[in-house]
DNA sequence: TCCGTATCGGAGGCGGCCTCCGTTTTTGTG
DNA sequence: CACAAAAACGGAGGCCGCCTCCGATACGGA
């Protein structure tokens, strides 16, 4: 069998059986631990729960960010579902608002998630596995913002990146647990009032 | 010399000379390291730079939060100075705005500072040394908010705690380094527009 | 100068991160 | 089915930071 044929064979069959098993076990264990203890969960504990040694975890996921990105990938389906629901909306302002909430929920998946996300957004280096999902979200936000701006619902000074940052910040705040649901709602309302383009009429004061 | 007299003597002279020396050295080293590496700086490195053993650091400051609170205490003077400057202002809205900026700068003193602050605000237990400064800031914010509300400049649905949380969030965002100065300004502007009570006239759109 | 006492600081246990390298599992072949 | 090459595994171990004993030390009063 030639080199080429062997490569094709491997592609068809996929990775070795134990590799698939271990990867799945690691992802499941990681999700559980991230949910329980936040993104700072002990990697050794995750490996132990998955029934593998530490080295196997690091071979599959060279860094905490890589593992985090892989776990988040499994959660992206939910975000896609919400995007299709949003796509059915007529109102661009409503679409933007729902998208911001969807992102906020996504960022709140695990406590402490905003930190590594912002690190990825700052470094902006492709070797950080979180950079790609981060960029996708920023781009999507910008599209919603521009669409709402064309419809005259959002002030033109606002950038998509600004609202992305705002959503991450609110998610961070939620993750700290120091804000009750009402405070969070008021904060979102503050932001909403801020980015919305003002219409002529006066809203009820207070 | 009686027990009582000896106690009075100690109060007059203050703590032992080495205690004072070590405490000062620890605070100086801690400030340097917190500035360089954020609030997660290695406590052992701080102790080493201060020329003391780890045990001495822990005797003086039983927890990272205690050390942090002590270092912040030395920074509180700056905040007090800004409060007196603010007190000279006539406009309650301007006073609130400047106060929010003063808090944001205070929270930005060290990278990662918002985290333990919010932990203190959440737990709200007096054994956390950060609870007291946190509560003072919240109370002060509420006073500024109520004053601005009485003057009709701020929506009555807004709580001081909400704006405290907003200031911490912006400081957190600044600390991540993912937001440039312009984005931060736009975000502050969003929040400002949000909490400000609307007047009748329409502002320039965009 | 000496003593009692408060304070000091190094040694060491623990847990998490990460890597080397001998061992095992898988896969494809004869 | 047995075998061999290749791929993957996992435990041991080095490193570092956190935190705590406890013998050694420095301070302050007499």
Short mmCIF file of C-alpha atoms (C1' of nucleotides) in Angstrom, two decimals:
data_model
loop_
_atom_site.label_atom_id
_atom_site.label_comp_id
_atom_site.label_asym_id
_atom_site.label_seq_id
_atom_site.Cartn_x
_atom_site.Cartn_y
_atom_site.Cartn_z
CA UNK A 1 0.00 0.00 0.00
CA UNK A 2 1.39 3.37 -0.96
CA UNK A 3 1.80 6.33 1.33
CA UNK A 4 -1.08 8.09 -0.35
CA UNK A 5 -3.41 5.11 -0.02
CA UNK A 6 -2.59 4.74 3.66
CA UNK A 7 -3.33 8.40 4.29
CA UNK A 8 -6.65 8.10 2.49
CA UNK A 9 -7.47 5.00 4.55
CA UNK A 10 -6.79 6.84 7.76
CA UNK A 11 -8.96 9.71 6.68
CA UNK A 12 -11.85 7.37 5.94
CA UNK A 13 -11.59 5.42 9.16
CA UNK A 14 -10.76 8.44 11.26
CA UNK A 15 -8.32 8.41 14.18
CA UNK A 16 -7.52 5.31 16.18
CA UNK A 17 -10.28 3.92 18.32
CA UNK A 18 -8.64 4.74 21.64
CA UNK A 19 -7.97 8.27 20.51
CA UNK A 20 -11.64 8.81 19.79
CA UNK A 21 -12.63 7.22 23.08
CA UNK A 22 -10.22 9.29 25.11
CA UNK A 23 -11.08 12.51 23.36
CA UNK A 24 -14.79 12.02 24.02
CA UNK A 25 -14.18 11.07 27.65
CA UNK A 26 -11.95 14.11 28.13
CA UNK A 27 -14.48 16.49 26.62
CA UNK A 28 -17.27 15.10 28.78
CA UNK A 29 -15.18 15.29 31.94
CA UNK A 30 -13.96 18.77 31.07
CA UNK A 31 -17.48 20.05 30.53
CA UNK A 32 -18.55 18.67 33.90
CA UNK A 33 -15.61 20.20 35.71
CA UNK A 34 -15.85 23.55 33.93
CA UNK A 35 -19.50 23.67 34.89
CA UNK A 36 -18.76 22.84 38.50
CA UNK A 37 -15.55 24.78 39.14
CA UNK A 38 -15.29 27.26 36.29
CA UNK A 39 -12.63 27.46 33.62
CA UNK A 40 -9.92 27.23 36.26
CA UNK A 41 -10.79 23.62 37.08
CA UNK A 42 -7.89 21.28 37.76
CA UNK A 43 -6.74 19.65 34.52
CA UNK A 44 -5.36 16.71 36.47
CA UNK A 45 -8.77 16.13 38.01
CA UNK A 46 -10.33 16.20 34.54
CA UNK A 47 -7.81 13.65 33.26
CA UNK A 48 -8.41 11.43 36.26
CA UNK A 49 -12.18 11.55 35.81
CA UNK A 50 -11.76 10.74 32.13
CA UNK A 51 -9.69 7.72 33.13
CA UNK A 52 -6.52 8.85 31.36
CA UNK A 53 -3.15 10.13 32.46
CA UNK A 54 -2.19 13.79 32.43
CA UNK A 55 0.03 13.31 29.37
CA UNK A 56 -2.91 12.08 27.31
CA UNK A 57 -4.88 15.19 28.13
CA UNK A 58 -1.99 17.41 27.07
CA UNK A 59 -1.44 15.41 23.90
CA UNK A 60 -5.06 15.95 22.88
CA UNK A 61 -5.30 19.54 24.09
CA UNK A 62 -1.94 21.27 24.43
CA UNK A 63 -3.31 24.08 26.56
CA UNK A 64 -6.24 24.91 28.77
CA UNK A 65 -7.49 27.21 26.03
CA UNK A 66 -7.47 24.39 23.49
CA UNK A 67 -9.57 22.21 25.78
CA UNK A 68 -11.88 25.11 26.50
CA UNK A 69 -12.31 25.86 22.80
CA UNK A 70 -13.13 22.22 22.08
CA UNK A 71 -15.74 22.12 24.83
CA UNK A 72 -17.21 25.39 23.62
CA UNK A 73 -17.42 23.98 20.12
CA UNK A 74 -19.97 21.46 21.39
CA UNK A 75 -21.96 24.40 22.74
CA UNK A 76 -21.88 26.34 19.50
CA UNK A 77 -24.87 24.41 18.18
CA UNK A 78 -27.09 26.26 20.60
CA UNK A 79 -25.77 29.57 19.35
CA UNK A 80 -26.39 28.55 15.74
CA UNK A 81 -29.95 27.61 16.61
CA UNK A 82 -30.54 31.01 18.11
CA UNK A 83 -29.05 32.68 15.05
CA UNK A 84 -31.52 30.95 12.77
CA UNK A 85 -34.37 32.00 15.06
CA UNK A 86 -33.07 35.56 14.97
CA UNK A 87 -32.79 35.45 11.19
CA UNK A 88 -36.57 35.02 11.04
CA UNK A 89 -37.13 38.36 12.75
CA UNK A 90 -38.19 41.39 10.75
CA UNK A 91 -37.01 44.02 13.19
CA UNK A 92 -33.27 44.65 13.03
CA UNK A 93 -33.29 46.26 16.47
CA UNK A 94 -34.99 43.24 17.97
CA UNK A 95 -32.51 40.99 16.18
CA UNK A 96 -29.55 42.87 17.64
CA UNK A 97 -31.02 42.75 21.10
CA UNK A 98 -31.65 39.02 20.97
CA UNK A 99 -28.17 38.42 19.56
CA UNK A 100 -26.59 40.31 22.44
CA UNK A 101 -28.52 38.15 24.89
CA UNK A 102 -27.50 35.00 23.05
CA UNK A 103 -23.83 36.01 23.27
CA UNK A 104 -24.17 36.88 26.92
CA UNK A 105 -25.60 33.44 27.63
CA UNK A 106 -22.80 31.85 25.64
CA UNK A 107 -20.16 33.74 27.64
CA UNK A 108 -21.86 32.71 30.85
CA UNK A 109 -21.56 29.01 30.06
CA UNK A 110 -18.75 28.60 32.60
CA UNK A 111 -17.69 30.89 35.38
CA UNK A 112 -14.48 32.67 34.45
CA UNK A 113 -14.94 32.19 30.73
CA UNK A 114 -14.76 35.91 29.85
CA UNK A 115 -11.14 36.10 31.00
CA UNK A 116 -9.54 33.75 28.46
CA UNK A 117 -11.88 35.05 25.78
CA UNK A 118 -10.64 38.58 26.26
CA UNK A 119 -7.08 37.36 26.37
CA UNK A 120 -7.68 35.81 22.95
CA UNK A 121 -9.28 39.00 21.68
CA UNK A 122 -6.31 41.00 22.94
CA UNK A 123 -3.47 38.81 21.66
CA UNK A 124 -5.31 38.07 18.45
CA UNK A 125 -2.81 35.37 17.53
CA UNK A 126 -4.06 32.41 15.50
CA UNK A 127 -2.28 29.91 17.73
CA UNK A 128 -4.74 30.74 20.47
CA UNK A 129 -7.66 28.36 19.86
CA UNK A 130 -10.15 30.86 21.25
CA UNK A 131 -9.28 33.53 18.71
CA UNK A 132 -11.35 32.00 15.95
CA UNK A 133 -14.67 31.68 17.85
CA UNK A 134 -14.04 35.13 19.29
CA UNK A 135 -13.58 36.69 15.87
CA UNK A 136 -16.68 34.98 14.54
CA UNK A 137 -18.77 36.48 17.31
CA UNK A 138 -17.31 39.94 16.79
CA UNK A 139 -17.98 39.80 13.07
CA UNK A 140 -21.54 38.60 13.60
CA UNK A 141 -22.18 41.36 16.12
CA UNK A 142 -20.91 43.95 13.71
CA UNK A 143 -23.30 42.70 11.05
CA UNK A 144 -26.29 42.94 13.38
CA UNK A 145 -25.21 46.41 14.45
CA UNK A 146 -24.79 47.66 10.91
CA UNK A 147 -28.12 46.20 9.92
CA UNK A 148 -29.84 47.93 12.83
CA UNK A 149 -28.03 51.15 11.99
CA UNK A 150 -29.24 51.02 8.40
CA UNK A 151 -32.75 50.68 9.78
CA UNK A 152 -32.13 53.78 11.90
CA UNK A 153 -32.42 52.00 15.24
CA UNK A 154 -28.87 52.36 16.51
CA UNK A 155 -26.60 55.36 16.82
CA UNK A 156 -23.98 55.44 14.11
CA UNK A 157 -21.15 56.06 16.57
CA UNK A 158 -21.56 52.57 17.98
CA UNK A 159 -19.26 49.79 16.74
CA UNK A 160 -20.09 46.11 16.84
CA UNK A 161 -16.95 45.51 18.87
CA UNK A 162 -18.23 47.89 21.55
CA UNK A 163 -21.38 45.87 22.06
CA UNK A 164 -19.39 42.65 21.98
CA UNK A 165 -17.27 44.05 24.81
CA UNK A 166 -20.39 45.15 26.65
CA UNK A 167 -21.87 41.66 26.40
CA UNK A 168 -18.67 40.08 27.69
CA UNK A 169 -18.57 42.54 30.57
CA UNK A 170 -22.13 41.79 31.59
CA UNK A 171 -21.37 38.07 31.38
CA UNK A 172 -18.32 38.61 33.58
CA UNK A 173 -20.41 40.52 36.08
CA UNK A 174 -23.02 37.78 36.10
CA UNK A 175 -20.27 35.23 36.66
CA UNK A 176 -18.97 37.00 39.74
CA UNK A 177 -22.31 36.40 41.41
CA UNK A 178 -22.27 39.86 42.96
CA UNK A 179 -25.20 41.15 40.91
CA UNK A 180 -28.76 39.98 41.41
CA UNK A 181 -31.04 39.50 38.41
CA UNK A 182 -32.64 42.92 38.84
CA UNK A 183 -29.32 44.76 38.85
CA UNK A 184 -28.28 42.89 35.73
CA UNK A 185 -31.52 43.80 34.03
CA UNK A 186 -31.10 47.45 34.91
CA UNK A 187 -27.54 47.38 33.60
CA UNK A 188 -28.67 45.83 30.31
CA UNK A 189 -31.37 48.47 30.12
CA UNK A 190 -28.76 51.19 30.65
CA UNK A 191 -26.71 49.85 27.78
CA UNK A 192 -29.74 49.41 25.58
CA UNK A 193 -30.80 53.00 26.15
CA UNK A 194 -27.24 53.98 25.35
CA UNK A 195 -26.82 52.38 21.99
CA UNK A 196 -30.35 52.90 20.73
CA UNK A 197 -30.79 55.81 18.44
CA UNK A 198 -33.00 58.40 20.02
CA UNK A 199 -36.38 59.02 18.54
CA UNK A 200 -38.17 62.33 18.83
CA UNK A 201 -40.59 61.56 21.63
CA UNK A 202 -39.75 61.63 25.30
CA UNK A 203 -39.82 58.33 27.14
CA UNK A 204 -41.36 58.05 30.63
CA UNK A 205 -38.81 59.46 33.04
CA UNK A 206 -37.32 57.11 35.66
CA UNK B 1 4.56 48.29 86.23
CA UNK B 2 1.03 46.98 86.15
CA UNK B 3 -0.61 45.11 83.33
CA UNK B 4 -2.61 48.16 82.42
CA UNK B 5 0.41 50.44 82.40
CA UNK B 6 2.35 48.05 80.19
CA UNK B 7 -0.48 47.91 77.72
CA UNK B 8 -0.66 51.70 77.64
CA UNK B 9 3.11 51.83 77.10
CA UNK B 10 2.83 49.51 74.14
CA UNK B 11 0.05 51.58 72.69
CA UNK B 12 2.17 54.72 72.99
CA UNK B 13 5.27 53.18 71.42
CA UNK B 14 3.41 51.21 68.84
CA UNK B 15 4.37 47.70 67.73
CA UNK B 16 7.89 46.36 67.94
CA UNK B 17 10.44 47.95 65.64
CA UNK B 18 10.95 44.85 63.48
CA UNK B 19 7.20 44.48 63.07
CA UNK B 20 6.90 48.01 61.74
CA UNK B 21 9.91 47.53 59.48
CA UNK B 22 8.64 44.26 58.06
CA UNK B 23 5.14 45.54 57.55
CA UNK B 24 6.37 48.55 55.62
CA UNK B 25 8.74 46.44 53.51
CA UNK B 26 5.96 43.96 52.76
CA UNK B 27 3.54 46.68 51.71
CA UNK B 28 6.12 48.27 49.43
CA UNK B 29 7.07 44.97 47.84
CA UNK B 30 3.43 43.97 47.47
CA UNK B 31 2.55 47.21 45.74
CA UNK B 32 5.40 46.76 43.29
CA UNK B 33 4.46 43.17 42.52
CA UNK B 34 0.74 43.87 42.26
CA UNK B 35 1.56 46.66 39.82
CA UNK B 36 3.80 44.43 37.75
CA UNK B 37 1.93 41.13 37.80
CA UNK B 38 -1.57 41.96 38.96
CA UNK B 39 -3.32 40.81 42.11
CA UNK B 40 -2.30 37.22 41.42
CA UNK B 41 1.36 37.96 42.06
CA UNK B 42 3.33 35.31 43.92
CA UNK B 43 3.17 35.92 47.66
CA UNK B 44 6.46 34.11 48.11
CA UNK B 45 8.13 36.47 45.67
CA UNK B 46 6.72 39.42 47.61
CA UNK B 47 8.06 38.01 50.86
CA UNK B 48 11.46 37.37 49.33
CA UNK B 49 11.68 40.89 47.93
CA UNK B 50 10.69 42.29 51.31
CA UNK B 51 13.52 40.28 52.83
CA UNK B 52 11.29 38.19 55.09
CA UNK B 53 10.18 34.58 55.18
CA UNK B 54 6.79 33.41 53.95
CA UNK B 55 5.56 32.90 57.49
CA UNK B 56 6.13 36.54 58.33
CA UNK B 57 4.02 37.62 55.41
CA UNK B 58 1.19 35.34 56.50
CA UNK B 59 1.46 36.51 60.09
CA UNK B 60 1.04 40.11 59.03
CA UNK B 61 -1.56 39.44 56.35
CA UNK B 62 -3.40 36.14 56.80
CA UNK B 63 -4.76 36.11 53.25
CA UNK B 64 -4.08 37.61 49.86
CA UNK B 65 -7.17 39.75 50.37
CA UNK B 66 -5.81 41.15 53.61
CA UNK B 67 -2.57 42.19 51.92
CA UNK B 68 -4.50 43.63 49.03
CA UNK B 69 -6.76 45.63 51.34
CA UNK B 70 -3.75 47.02 53.18
CA UNK B 71 -2.06 48.08 49.96
CA UNK B 72 -5.28 49.64 48.73
CA UNK B 73 -5.59 51.53 51.99
CA UNK B 74 -2.44 53.44 51.05
CA UNK B 75 -4.13 54.34 47.77
CA UNK B 76 -7.30 55.57 49.41
CA UNK B 77 -5.77 59.00 49.99
CA UNK B 78 -6.01 59.66 46.29
CA UNK B 79 -9.67 58.77 46.33
CA UNK B 80 -10.29 61.05 49.29
CA UNK B 81 -8.58 63.89 47.47
CA UNK B 82 -10.84 63.42 44.50
CA UNK B 83 -13.88 63.36 46.76
CA UNK B 84 -13.01 66.74 48.20
CA UNK B 85 -12.53 68.10 44.69
CA UNK B 86 -15.88 66.68 43.72
CA UNK B 87 -17.50 68.18 46.80
CA UNK B 88 -16.69 71.62 45.44
CA UNK B 89 -18.80 71.03 42.34
CA UNK B 90 -22.23 72.60 42.02
CA UNK B 91 -23.64 70.20 39.46
CA UNK B 92 -24.80 66.91 40.97
CA UNK B 93 -24.68 65.22 37.57
CA UNK B 94 -21.10 66.29 37.03
CA UNK B 95 -20.23 65.14 40.55
CA UNK B 96 -21.66 61.68 39.90
CA UNK B 97 -19.82 61.41 36.61
CA UNK B 98 -16.49 62.34 38.14
CA UNK B 99 -17.07 60.00 41.04
CA UNK B 100 -17.68 57.11 38.68
CA UNK B 101 -14.41 57.88 36.91
CA UNK B 102 -12.59 58.10 40.22
CA UNK B 103 -13.91 54.66 41.20
CA UNK B 104 -12.99 53.21 37.85
CA UNK B 105 -9.43 54.48 38.23
CA UNK B 106 -9.30 53.07 41.74
CA UNK B 107 -10.46 49.64 40.52
CA UNK B 108 -7.88 49.77 37.76
CA UNK B 109 -5.00 50.20 40.20
CA UNK B 110 -3.91 46.59 39.68
CA UNK B 111 -4.83 44.19 36.97
CA UNK B 112 -7.28 41.61 38.29
CA UNK B 113 -8.44 43.76 41.16
CA UNK B 114 -12.17 43.65 40.22
CA UNK B 115 -12.31 39.91 40.87
CA UNK B 116 -11.58 39.87 44.60
CA UNK B 117 -13.60 43.05 45.01
CA UNK B 118 -16.69 41.40 43.58
CA UNK B 119 -16.04 38.32 45.65
CA UNK B 120 -16.12 40.55 48.72
CA UNK B 121 -19.29 42.25 47.53
CA UNK B 122 -20.89 38.86 46.96
CA UNK B 123 -19.94 37.13 50.21
CA UNK B 124 -20.47 40.29 52.20
CA UNK B 125 -18.83 38.76 55.26
CA UNK B 126 -16.95 41.04 57.63
CA UNK B 127 -13.99 38.66 57.83
CA UNK B 128 -13.15 39.54 54.25
CA UNK B 129 -10.91 42.61 54.52
CA UNK B 130 -12.16 43.95 51.20
CA UNK B 131 -15.78 44.08 52.32
CA UNK B 132 -15.37 47.34 54.24
CA UNK B 133 -13.79 49.42 51.44
CA UNK B 134 -16.28 47.90 49.03
CA UNK B 135 -19.23 48.92 51.16
CA UNK B 136 -17.88 52.43 51.59
CA UNK B 137 -17.68 52.87 47.85
CA UNK B 138 -21.17 51.51 47.31
CA UNK B 139 -22.61 53.81 49.94
CA UNK B 140 -20.81 56.83 48.50
CA UNK B 141 -22.04 55.98 45.01
CA UNK B 142 -25.58 55.74 46.26
CA UNK B 143 -25.31 59.19 47.81
CA UNK B 144 -24.08 60.73 44.59
CA UNK B 145 -26.84 58.98 42.66
CA UNK B 146 -29.57 60.12 44.99
CA UNK B 147 -28.25 63.65 44.95
CA UNK B 148 -28.25 63.66 41.14
CA UNK B 149 -31.72 62.16 41.14
CA UNK B 150 -33.05 64.89 43.43
CA UNK B 151 -31.64 67.40 40.95
CA UNK B 152 -33.51 65.58 38.19
CA UNK B 153 -30.43 64.49 36.29
CA UNK B 154 -30.68 60.73 36.74
CA UNK B 155 -33.49 58.30 36.12
CA UNK B 156 -35.15 57.21 39.33
CA UNK B 157 -35.00 53.54 38.43
CA UNK B 158 -31.21 53.58 38.75
CA UNK B 159 -29.61 52.36 41.98
CA UNK B 160 -26.20 53.40 43.21
CA UNK B 161 -25.22 49.75 43.33
CA UNK B 162 -25.96 49.44 39.60
CA UNK B 163 -23.50 52.17 38.73
CA UNK B 164 -20.97 50.74 41.15
CA UNK B 165 -21.24 47.45 39.28
CA UNK B 166 -20.96 49.25 35.97
CA UNK B 167 -17.79 51.00 37.09
CA UNK B 168 -16.27 47.72 38.24
CA UNK B 169 -17.17 46.10 34.94
CA UNK B 170 -15.56 48.85 32.91
CA UNK B 171 -12.46 48.61 35.10
CA UNK B 172 -12.39 44.86 34.52
CA UNK B 173 -12.66 45.39 30.81
CA UNK B 174 -9.88 47.94 30.88
CA UNK B 175 -7.75 45.49 32.84
CA UNK B 176 -8.14 42.77 30.22
CA UNK B 177 -6.41 45.02 27.72
CA UNK B 178 -8.79 43.96 24.95
CA UNK B 179 -10.43 47.37 24.65
CA UNK B 180 -8.68 50.40 23.24
CA UNK B 181 -9.26 53.82 24.74
CA UNK B 182 -11.88 54.72 22.14
CA UNK B 183 -13.99 51.63 22.79
CA UNK B 184 -13.84 52.30 26.50
CA UNK B 185 -14.95 55.87 25.93
CA UNK B 186 -17.85 54.76 23.77
CA UNK B 187 -18.86 52.22 26.41
CA UNK B 188 -18.79 54.85 29.14
CA UNK B 189 -20.81 57.09 26.90
CA UNK B 190 -23.37 54.30 26.40
CA UNK B 191 -23.74 53.91 30.14
CA UNK B 192 -23.90 57.64 30.68
CA UNK B 193 -26.67 57.99 28.14
CA UNK B 194 -28.39 55.11 29.88
CA UNK B 195 -28.53 56.43 33.41
CA UNK B 196 -29.04 60.07 32.53
CA UNK B 197 -32.58 61.25 32.83
CA UNK B 198 -33.89 62.25 29.47
CA UNK B 199 -34.68 65.83 28.82
CA UNK B 200 -37.30 66.91 26.36
CA UNK B 201 -35.12 67.91 23.43
CA UNK B 202 -33.66 65.52 20.91
CA UNK B 203 -29.91 65.09 20.92
CA UNK B 204 -27.93 64.92 17.70
CA UNK B 205 -28.42 61.43 16.32
CA UNK B 206 -25.38 59.15 16.00
"C1'" DT C 1 23.92 42.90 80.54
"C1'" DC C 2 20.42 39.64 80.91
"C1'" DC C 3 15.80 37.52 80.43
"C1'" DG C 4 11.14 36.76 78.88
"C1'" DT C 5 8.57 37.03 75.08
"C1'" DA C 6 7.00 38.30 70.67
"C1'" DT C 7 8.51 37.63 66.22
"C1'" DC C 8 11.04 35.46 62.62
"C1'" DG C 9 12.15 32.24 58.74
"C1'" DG C 10 13.53 27.90 56.83
"C1'" DA C 11 11.97 23.35 56.05
"C1'" DG C 12 8.49 20.68 54.40
"C1'" DG C 13 3.78 18.88 53.03
"C1'" DC C 14 0.31 19.54 49.52
"C1'" DG C 15 -1.61 20.22 45.01
"C1'" DG C 16 -1.51 21.80 40.33
"C1'" DC C 17 1.16 22.23 35.88
"C1'" DC C 18 3.63 20.01 32.48
"C1'" DT C 19 7.09 16.51 30.24
"C1'" DC C 20 10.05 12.58 29.58
"C1'" DC C 21 10.31 7.83 28.42
"C1'" DG C 22 9.39 2.93 29.13
"C1'" DT C 23 5.07 0.35 28.28
"C1'" DT C 24 0.78 -0.78 26.16
"C1'" DT C 25 -2.73 -0.69 22.57
"C1'" DT C 26 -4.10 -0.56 17.95
"C1'" DT C 27 -3.81 -1.63 13.21
"C1'" DG C 28 -2.48 -3.80 9.11
"C1'" DT C 29 -0.01 -7.72 7.17
"C1'" DG C 30 1.80 -12.51 6.29
"C1'" DC D 1 -3.97 -16.14 14.17
"C1'" DA D 2 0.53 -14.37 15.12
"C1'" DC D 3 3.55 -10.66 14.48
"C1'" DA D 4 5.79 -6.14 13.98
"C1'" DA D 5 5.71 -1.22 13.25
"C1'" DA D 6 3.61 2.79 14.59
"C1'" DA D 7 0.88 5.38 17.45
"C1'" DA D 8 -0.77 6.46 21.78
"C1'" DC D 9 -0.67 5.92 26.69
"C1'" DG D 10 0.35 7.00 31.69
"C1'" DG D 11 3.09 7.12 35.72
"C1'" DA D 12 7.02 9.24 37.73
"C1'" DG D 13 9.08 13.30 38.64
"C1'" DG D 14 10.66 18.27 38.37
"C1'" DC D 15 8.97 22.77 39.20
"C1'" DC D 16 6.38 26.27 41.53
"C1'" DG D 17 3.13 28.44 44.53
"C1'" DC D 18 0.38 28.06 48.87
"C1'" DC D 19 0.49 27.62 53.64
"C1'" DT D 20 2.14 25.91 58.49
"C1'" DC D 21 5.07 24.03 62.07
"C1'" DC D 22 8.67 24.89 65.32
"C1'" DG D 23 13.42 25.79 66.58
"C1'" DA D 24 16.11 30.09 66.25
"C1'" DT D 25 16.35 34.99 66.80
"C1'" DA D 26 15.83 39.83 67.84
"C1'" DC D 27 13.50 43.15 70.52
"C1'" DG D 28 12.46 45.85 74.77
"C1'" DG D 29 12.23 46.26 79.73
"C1'" DA D 30 14.68 45.77 84.14
#
